[in-house]
mmCIF file with all atom_site columns, C-alpha atoms in Angstrom:
data_model
loop_
_atom_site.group_PDB
_atom_site.id
_atom_site.type_symbol
_atom_site.label_atom_id
_atom_site.label_alt_id
_atom_site.label_comp_id
_atom_site.label_asym_id
_atom_site.label_entity_id
_atom_site.label_seq_id
_atom_site.pdbx_PDB_ins_code
_atom_site.Cartn_x
_atom_site.Cartn_y
_atom_site.Cartn_z
_atom_site.occupancy
_atom_site.B_iso_or_equiv
_atom_site.pdbx_formal_charge
_atom_site.auth_seq_id
_atom_site.auth_comp_id
_atom_site.auth_asym_id
_atom_site.auth_atom_id
_atom_site.pdbx_PDB_model_num
ATOM 1   C CA . MET A 1 1   ? 188.727 161.030 76.435 1.00 88.00 ? 27  MET A CA 1
ATOM 2   C CA . ILE A 1 2   ? 188.299 164.013 74.146 1.00 93.00 ? 28  ILE A CA 1
ATOM 3   C CA . LEU A 1 3   ? 187.240 163.063 70.636 1.00 95.00 ? 29  LEU A CA 1
ATOM 4   C CA . GLY A 1 4   ? 185.199 164.182 67.683 1.00 96.00 ? 30  GLY A CA 1
ATOM 5   C CA . GLN A 1 5   ? 185.069 167.445 65.789 1.00 97.00 ? 31  GLN A CA 1
ATOM 6   C CA . TYR A 1 6   ? 182.941 170.547 66.017 1.00 97.00 ? 32  TYR A CA 1
ATOM 7   C CA . GLU A 1 7   ? 182.740 173.586 63.803 1.00 97.00 ? 33  GLU A CA 1
ATOM 8   C CA . GLY A 1 8   ? 182.622 177.125 65.096 1.00 97.00 ? 34  GLY A CA 1
ATOM 9   C CA . LYS A 1 9   ? 183.352 180.715 64.228 1.00 97.00 ? 35  LYS A CA 1
ATOM 10  C CA . ILE A 1 10  ? 185.653 183.361 65.567 1.00 97.00 ? 36  ILE A CA 1
ATOM 11  C CA . SER A 1 11  ? 184.034 186.704 66.294 1.00 95.00 ? 37  SER A CA 1
ATOM 12  C CA . VAL A 1 12  ? 185.260 190.092 65.108 1.00 93.00 ? 38  VAL A CA 1
ATOM 13  C CA . LYS A 1 13  ? 186.591 190.528 68.667 1.00 93.00 ? 39  LYS A CA 1
ATOM 14  C CA . SER A 1 14  ? 188.675 187.315 68.259 1.00 95.00 ? 40  SER A CA 1
ATOM 15  C CA . GLN A 1 15  ? 186.410 185.413 70.625 1.00 96.00 ? 41  GLN A CA 1
ATOM 16  C CA . ILE A 1 16  ? 185.854 181.662 70.283 1.00 97.00 ? 42  ILE A CA 1
ATOM 17  C CA . ALA A 1 17  ? 183.406 179.382 72.114 1.00 96.00 ? 43  ALA A CA 1
ATOM 18  C CA . PHE A 1 18  ? 184.529 175.886 73.059 1.00 95.00 ? 44  PHE A CA 1
ATOM 19  C CA . PRO A 1 19  ? 182.048 173.080 72.449 1.00 95.00 ? 45  PRO A CA 1
ATOM 20  C CA . LYS A 1 20  ? 180.409 171.909 75.669 1.00 93.00 ? 46  LYS A CA 1
ATOM 21  C CA . LYS A 1 21  ? 181.675 168.324 75.223 1.00 93.00 ? 47  LYS A CA 1
ATOM 22  C CA . PHE A 1 22  ? 185.258 169.574 75.082 1.00 95.00 ? 48  PHE A CA 1
ATOM 23  C CA . ARG A 1 23  ? 184.769 171.874 78.081 1.00 93.00 ? 49  ARG A CA 1
ATOM 24  C CA . GLU A 1 24  ? 183.661 168.826 80.075 1.00 91.00 ? 50  GLU A CA 1
ATOM 25  C CA . GLY A 1 25  ? 186.994 167.144 79.273 1.00 90.00 ? 51  GLY A CA 1
ATOM 26  C CA . LEU A 1 26  ? 189.229 170.191 79.565 1.00 92.00 ? 52  LEU A CA 1
ATOM 27  C CA . GLY A 1 27  ? 187.713 172.353 82.277 1.00 90.00 ? 53  GLY A CA 1
ATOM 28  C CA . GLU A 1 28  ? 187.459 176.144 82.337 1.00 90.00 ? 54  GLU A CA 1
ATOM 29  C CA . ARG A 1 29  ? 191.152 177.108 82.641 1.00 93.00 ? 55  ARG A CA 1
ATOM 30  C CA . LEU A 1 30  ? 193.109 176.183 79.530 1.00 95.00 ? 56  LEU A CA 1
ATOM 31  C CA . ILE A 1 31  ? 196.456 176.605 77.848 1.00 94.00 ? 57  ILE A CA 1
ATOM 32  C CA . ILE A 1 32  ? 196.470 177.384 74.123 1.00 96.00 ? 58  ILE A CA 1
ATOM 33  C CA . THR A 1 33  ? 199.664 177.270 72.103 1.00 94.00 ? 59  THR A CA 1
ATOM 34  C CA . LYS A 1 34  ? 201.093 176.690 68.649 1.00 95.00 ? 60  LYS A CA 1
ATOM 35  C CA . GLY A 1 35  ? 200.911 173.128 67.401 1.00 93.00 ? 61  GLY A CA 1
ATOM 36  C CA . LEU A 1 36  ? 203.082 171.551 64.762 1.00 90.00 ? 62  LEU A CA 1
ATOM 37  C CA . GLY A 1 37  ? 201.735 172.709 61.443 1.00 90.00 ? 63  GLY A CA 1
ATOM 38  C CA . LYS A 1 38  ? 199.032 175.329 60.993 1.00 93.00 ? 64  LYS A CA 1
ATOM 39  C CA . ARG A 1 39  ? 196.985 174.422 64.038 1.00 97.00 ? 65  ARG A CA 1
ATOM 40  C CA . LEU A 1 40  ? 196.695 175.299 67.695 1.00 97.00 ? 66  LEU A CA 1
ATOM 41  C CA . MET A 1 41  ? 196.824 172.935 70.659 1.00 95.00 ? 67  MET A CA 1
ATOM 42  C CA . VAL A 1 42  ? 194.617 173.338 73.716 1.00 96.00 ? 68  VAL A CA 1
ATOM 43  C CA . VAL A 1 43  ? 195.177 171.462 76.976 1.00 93.00 ? 69  VAL A CA 1
ATOM 44  C CA . SER A 1 44  ? 193.726 171.718 80.440 1.00 92.00 ? 70  SER A CA 1
ATOM 45  C CA . GLU A 1 45  ? 195.806 173.470 83.034 1.00 85.00 ? 71  GLU A CA 1
ATOM 46  C CA . GLU A 1 46  ? 196.126 170.133 84.846 1.00 84.00 ? 72  GLU A CA 1
ATOM 47  C CA . ASN A 1 47  ? 197.319 168.350 81.699 1.00 84.00 ? 73  ASN A CA 1
ATOM 48  C CA . TRP A 1 48  ? 199.910 170.888 80.512 1.00 83.00 ? 74  TRP A CA 1
ATOM 49  C CA . LYS A 1 49  ? 202.740 168.346 80.691 1.00 74.00 ? 75  LYS A CA 1
ATOM 50  C CA . THR A 1 50  ? 201.215 166.773 77.573 1.00 72.00 ? 76  THR A CA 1
ATOM 51  C CA . LEU A 1 51  ? 202.856 169.670 75.740 1.00 71.00 ? 77  LEU A CA 1
ATOM 52  C CA . LEU A 1 52  ? 206.299 168.499 76.855 1.00 69.00 ? 78  LEU A CA 1
ATOM 53  C CA . GLU A 1 53  ? 206.080 164.795 76.055 1.00 65.00 ? 79  GLU A CA 1
ATOM 54  C CA . GLY A 1 54  ? 209.348 163.432 74.787 1.00 58.00 ? 80  GLY A CA 1
ATOM 55  C CA . THR A 1 55  ? 211.373 166.444 75.943 1.00 59.00 ? 81  THR A CA 1
ATOM 56  C CA . GLU A 1 56  ? 211.124 166.369 79.730 1.00 63.00 ? 82  GLU A CA 1
ATOM 57  C CA . GLN A 1 57  ? 214.022 163.971 80.330 1.00 65.00 ? 83  GLN A CA 1
ATOM 58  C CA . SER A 1 58  ? 216.285 165.644 77.788 1.00 65.00 ? 84  SER A CA 1
ATOM 59  C CA . PRO A 1 59  ? 219.152 167.741 79.134 1.00 64.00 ? 85  PRO A CA 1
ATOM 60  C CA . PHE A 1 60  ? 218.878 171.495 78.572 1.00 67.00 ? 86  PHE A CA 1
ATOM 61  C CA . ILE A 1 61  ? 221.849 171.268 76.195 1.00 72.00 ? 87  ILE A CA 1
ATOM 62  C CA . ASN A 1 62  ? 219.801 169.089 73.809 1.00 76.00 ? 88  ASN A CA 1
ATOM 63  C CA . LYS A 1 63  ? 219.049 171.711 71.165 1.00 84.00 ? 89  LYS A CA 1
ATOM 64  C CA . GLU A 1 64  ? 216.097 169.905 69.556 1.00 84.00 ? 90  GLU A CA 1
ATOM 65  C CA . ALA A 1 65  ? 214.324 169.374 72.887 1.00 80.00 ? 91  ALA A CA 1
ATOM 66  C CA . THR A 1 66  ? 214.964 172.966 73.920 1.00 82.00 ? 92  THR A CA 1
ATOM 67  C CA . ASP A 1 67  ? 213.769 174.263 70.553 1.00 85.00 ? 93  ASP A CA 1
ATOM 68  C CA . LEU A 1 68  ? 210.535 172.273 70.825 1.00 83.00 ? 94  LEU A CA 1
ATOM 69  C CA . GLN A 1 69  ? 209.960 173.484 74.381 1.00 82.00 ? 95  GLN A CA 1
ATOM 70  C CA . ARG A 1 70  ? 210.627 177.057 73.287 1.00 85.00 ? 96  ARG A CA 1
ATOM 71  C CA . PHE A 1 71  ? 208.225 176.746 70.376 1.00 89.00 ? 97  PHE A CA 1
ATOM 72  C CA . VAL A 1 72  ? 205.430 175.263 72.471 1.00 87.00 ? 98  VAL A CA 1
ATOM 73  C CA . LEU A 1 73  ? 205.870 176.880 75.886 1.00 87.00 ? 99  LEU A CA 1
ATOM 74  C CA . ALA A 1 74  ? 207.012 180.367 74.922 1.00 91.00 ? 100 ALA A CA 1
ATOM 75  C CA . ASN A 1 75  ? 203.999 180.633 72.620 1.00 94.00 ? 101 ASN A CA 1
ATOM 76  C CA . ALA A 1 76  ? 201.538 179.304 75.210 1.00 93.00 ? 102 ALA A CA 1
ATOM 77  C CA . GLN A 1 77  ? 198.776 181.448 76.662 1.00 95.00 ? 103 GLN A CA 1
ATOM 78  C CA . TYR A 1 78  ? 196.578 180.775 79.681 1.00 95.00 ? 104 TYR A CA 1
ATOM 79  C CA . VAL A 1 79  ? 192.905 181.453 79.027 1.00 95.00 ? 105 VAL A CA 1
ATOM 80  C CA . GLU A 1 80  ? 189.898 181.175 81.272 1.00 94.00 ? 106 GLU A CA 1
ATOM 81  C CA . LEU A 1 81  ? 186.537 180.381 79.743 1.00 95.00 ? 107 LEU A CA 1
ATOM 82  C CA . ASP A 1 82  ? 183.521 182.457 80.699 1.00 95.00 ? 108 ASP A CA 1
ATOM 83  C CA . SER A 1 83  ? 180.170 180.913 81.689 1.00 93.00 ? 109 SER A CA 1
ATOM 84  C CA . LYS A 1 84  ? 179.344 180.305 77.999 1.00 94.00 ? 110 LYS A CA 1
ATOM 85  C CA . GLY A 1 85  ? 182.701 178.662 77.233 1.00 95.00 ? 111 GLY A CA 1
ATOM 86  C CA . ARG A 1 86  ? 184.130 181.684 75.438 1.00 96.00 ? 112 ARG A CA 1
ATOM 87  C CA . CYS A 1 87  ? 187.609 183.191 75.456 1.00 96.00 ? 113 CYS A CA 1
ATOM 88  C CA . VAL A 1 88  ? 189.652 185.569 73.355 1.00 96.00 ? 114 VAL A CA 1
ATOM 89  C CA . LEU A 1 89  ? 192.104 183.902 71.006 1.00 96.00 ? 115 LEU A CA 1
ATOM 90  C CA . PRO A 1 90  ? 195.368 185.889 71.038 1.00 96.00 ? 116 PRO A CA 1
ATOM 91  C CA . GLU A 1 91  ? 196.179 187.508 67.701 1.00 96.00 ? 117 GLU A CA 1
ATOM 92  C CA . TYR A 1 92  ? 199.634 185.888 67.383 1.00 97.00 ? 118 TYR A CA 1
ATOM 93  C CA . LEU A 1 93  ? 198.057 182.430 67.714 1.00 97.00 ? 119 LEU A CA 1
ATOM 94  C CA . ARG A 1 94  ? 195.260 183.272 65.308 1.00 97.00 ? 120 ARG A CA 1
ATOM 95  C CA . LYS A 1 95  ? 197.805 184.519 62.779 1.00 97.00 ? 121 LYS A CA 1
ATOM 96  C CA . TYR A 1 96  ? 200.048 181.456 63.165 1.00 97.00 ? 122 TYR A CA 1
ATOM 97  C CA . ALA A 1 97  ? 197.166 179.044 62.488 1.00 97.00 ? 123 ALA A CA 1
ATOM 98  C CA . GLY A 1 98  ? 195.792 181.154 59.631 1.00 97.00 ? 124 GLY A CA 1
ATOM 99  C CA . ILE A 1 99  ? 192.439 181.386 61.377 1.00 97.00 ? 125 ILE A CA 1
ATOM 100 C CA . ARG A 1 100 ? 190.053 183.636 59.535 1.00 95.00 ? 126 ARG A CA 1
ATOM 101 C CA . GLU A 1 101 ? 186.391 183.050 60.443 1.00 95.00 ? 127 GLU A CA 1
ATOM 102 C CA . ASP A 1 102 ? 185.349 179.399 60.330 1.00 98.00 ? 128 ASP A CA 1
ATOM 103 C CA . ILE A 1 103 ? 187.166 177.032 62.664 1.00 98.00 ? 129 ILE A CA 1
ATOM 104 C CA . VAL A 1 104 ? 187.186 173.350 63.549 1.00 98.00 ? 130 VAL A CA 1
ATOM 105 C CA . TYR A 1 105 ? 187.809 171.945 67.018 1.00 98.00 ? 131 TYR A CA 1
ATOM 106 C CA . ALA A 1 106 ? 189.308 168.446 66.814 1.00 98.00 ? 132 ALA A CA 1
ATOM 107 C CA . GLY A 1 107 ? 189.376 166.195 69.877 1.00 96.00 ? 133 GLY A CA 1
ATOM 108 C CA . MET A 1 108 ? 192.717 164.406 70.182 1.00 94.00 ? 134 MET A CA 1
ATOM 109 C CA . ASN A 1 109 ? 192.234 162.302 73.348 1.00 91.00 ? 135 ASN A CA 1
ATOM 110 C CA . ARG A 1 110 ? 194.088 164.493 75.901 1.00 89.00 ? 136 ARG A CA 1
ATOM 111 C CA . PHE A 1 111 ? 194.013 167.785 74.030 1.00 93.00 ? 137 PHE A CA 1
ATOM 112 C CA . VAL A 1 112 ? 192.071 169.707 71.393 1.00 96.00 ? 138 VAL A CA 1
ATOM 113 C CA . GLU A 1 113 ? 193.350 171.136 68.141 1.00 97.00 ? 139 GLU A CA 1
ATOM 114 C CA . ILE A 1 114 ? 191.907 174.322 66.655 1.00 98.00 ? 140 ILE A CA 1
ATOM 115 C CA . TRP A 1 115 ? 192.119 174.649 62.877 1.00 98.00 ? 141 TRP A CA 1
ATOM 116 C CA . ASP A 1 116 ? 191.048 177.152 60.299 1.00 98.00 ? 142 ASP A CA 1
ATOM 117 C CA . LYS A 1 117 ? 188.245 175.306 58.458 1.00 98.00 ? 143 LYS A CA 1
ATOM 118 C CA . LYS A 1 118 ? 189.957 175.533 55.064 1.00 97.00 ? 144 LYS A CA 1
ATOM 119 C CA . ASN A 1 119 ? 193.223 174.144 56.486 1.00 97.00 ? 145 ASN A CA 1
ATOM 120 C CA . TRP A 1 120 ? 191.280 171.363 58.252 1.00 97.00 ? 146 TRP A CA 1
ATOM 121 C CA . ASP A 1 121 ? 189.562 170.349 55.018 1.00 97.00 ? 147 ASP A CA 1
ATOM 122 C CA . GLU A 1 122 ? 192.914 170.270 53.202 1.00 95.00 ? 148 GLU A CA 1
ATOM 123 C CA . GLU A 1 123 ? 194.442 168.154 55.980 1.00 94.00 ? 149 GLU A CA 1
ATOM 124 C CA . GLN A 1 124 ? 191.522 165.726 55.830 1.00 95.00 ? 150 GLN A CA 1
ATOM 125 C CA . ASP A 1 125 ? 192.016 165.387 52.055 1.00 95.00 ? 151 ASP A CA 1
ATOM 126 C CA . ARG A 1 126 ? 195.723 164.722 52.580 1.00 93.00 ? 152 ARG A CA 1
ATOM 127 C CA . LEU A 1 127 ? 195.016 162.119 55.249 1.00 93.00 ? 153 LEU A CA 1
ATOM 128 C CA . SER A 1 128 ? 192.432 160.400 53.086 1.00 92.00 ? 154 SER A CA 1
ATOM 129 C CA . SER A 1 129 ? 195.067 159.770 50.452 1.00 93.00 ? 155 SER A CA 1
ATOM 130 C CA . THR A 1 130 ? 197.910 158.746 52.812 1.00 92.00 ? 156 THR A CA 1
ATOM 131 C CA . ILE A 1 131 ? 196.320 157.119 55.870 1.00 89.00 ? 157 ILE A CA 1
ATOM 132 C CA . GLU A 1 132 ? 196.930 153.546 54.680 1.00 91.00 ? 158 GLU A CA 1
ATOM 133 C CA . LEU A 1 133 ? 200.676 154.198 54.325 1.00 88.00 ? 159 LEU A CA 1
ATOM 134 C CA . ILE A 1 134 ? 200.774 155.899 57.718 1.00 86.00 ? 160 ILE A CA 1
ATOM 135 C CA . ALA A 1 135 ? 198.986 152.938 59.323 1.00 89.00 ? 161 ALA A CA 1
ATOM 136 C CA . GLN A 1 136 ? 201.434 150.479 57.730 1.00 89.00 ? 162 GLN A CA 1
ATOM 137 C CA . LYS A 1 137 ? 204.404 152.443 59.102 1.00 87.00 ? 163 LYS A CA 1
ATOM 138 C CA . LEU A 1 138 ? 202.920 152.390 62.593 1.00 88.00 ? 164 LEU A CA 1
ATOM 139 C CA . VAL A 1 139 ? 202.155 148.666 62.441 1.00 88.00 ? 165 VAL A CA 1
ATOM 140 C CA . ASN A 1 140 ? 205.567 147.744 61.022 1.00 79.00 ? 166 ASN A CA 1
ATOM 141 C CA . PRO A 1 141 ? 208.042 150.270 62.476 1.00 68.00 ? 167 PRO A CA 1
ATOM 142 C CA . ALA A 1 142 ? 211.001 147.853 62.289 1.00 60.00 ? 168 ALA A CA 1
ATOM 143 C CA . GLN A 1 143 ? 210.485 147.385 58.557 1.00 60.00 ? 169 GLN A CA 1
ATOM 144 C CA . GLU A 1 144 ? 210.365 151.158 58.057 1.00 52.00 ? 170 GLU A CA 1
ATOM 145 C CA . ARG A 1 145 ? 213.707 151.639 59.871 1.00 57.00 ? 171 ARG A CA 1
ATOM 146 C CA . GLN A 1 146 ? 215.357 149.068 57.587 1.00 58.00 ? 172 GLN A CA 1
ATOM 147 C CA . LYS A 1 147 ? 214.431 150.995 54.419 1.00 56.00 ? 173 LYS A CA 1
#
C-alpha cells in the first residue's frame, strides 16, 4: 500500500526525485499522466490498468469512456527512475499541473499523485471544510440518490 505525503522540489532541468518509500511500492519504471484536476497520477508499469478503472468494459462508442481514456492514456508518459529515484517530468505534464518549484507526492494506495505545493495546500483546505459531507455521501449513497 502506498500512503503518506512527501515534499520535494523540481530542478531547473525539470527533474524530480521520488521518495524512497514510494519507489519501494511503485518500482523503477513508471507511468505518469494527467489526473483529474490540477495533479498528476503516477502508477507502476505493472499497475497501469488502474488508470482505466471503470472504462475497460465500456464499448468504444461510449463517448465518456473514450474521452476519459484519451485524457489519461494519450497524456501518459513512461519514465524510468535512475539509481537515485530521479526522472525528468515532461513539460506538458508540469504545465498541466501548474508545477512550479515545490511539489507534494501523495500516496493513494495503488498510485501516487504529484501536486504543486500551493495547489496541494488549497486542496487540503477545501477538504478540511467538506470532508464530513463527503463521508456522509459515501456512507449513505442511497439517500444521496433520492435527493
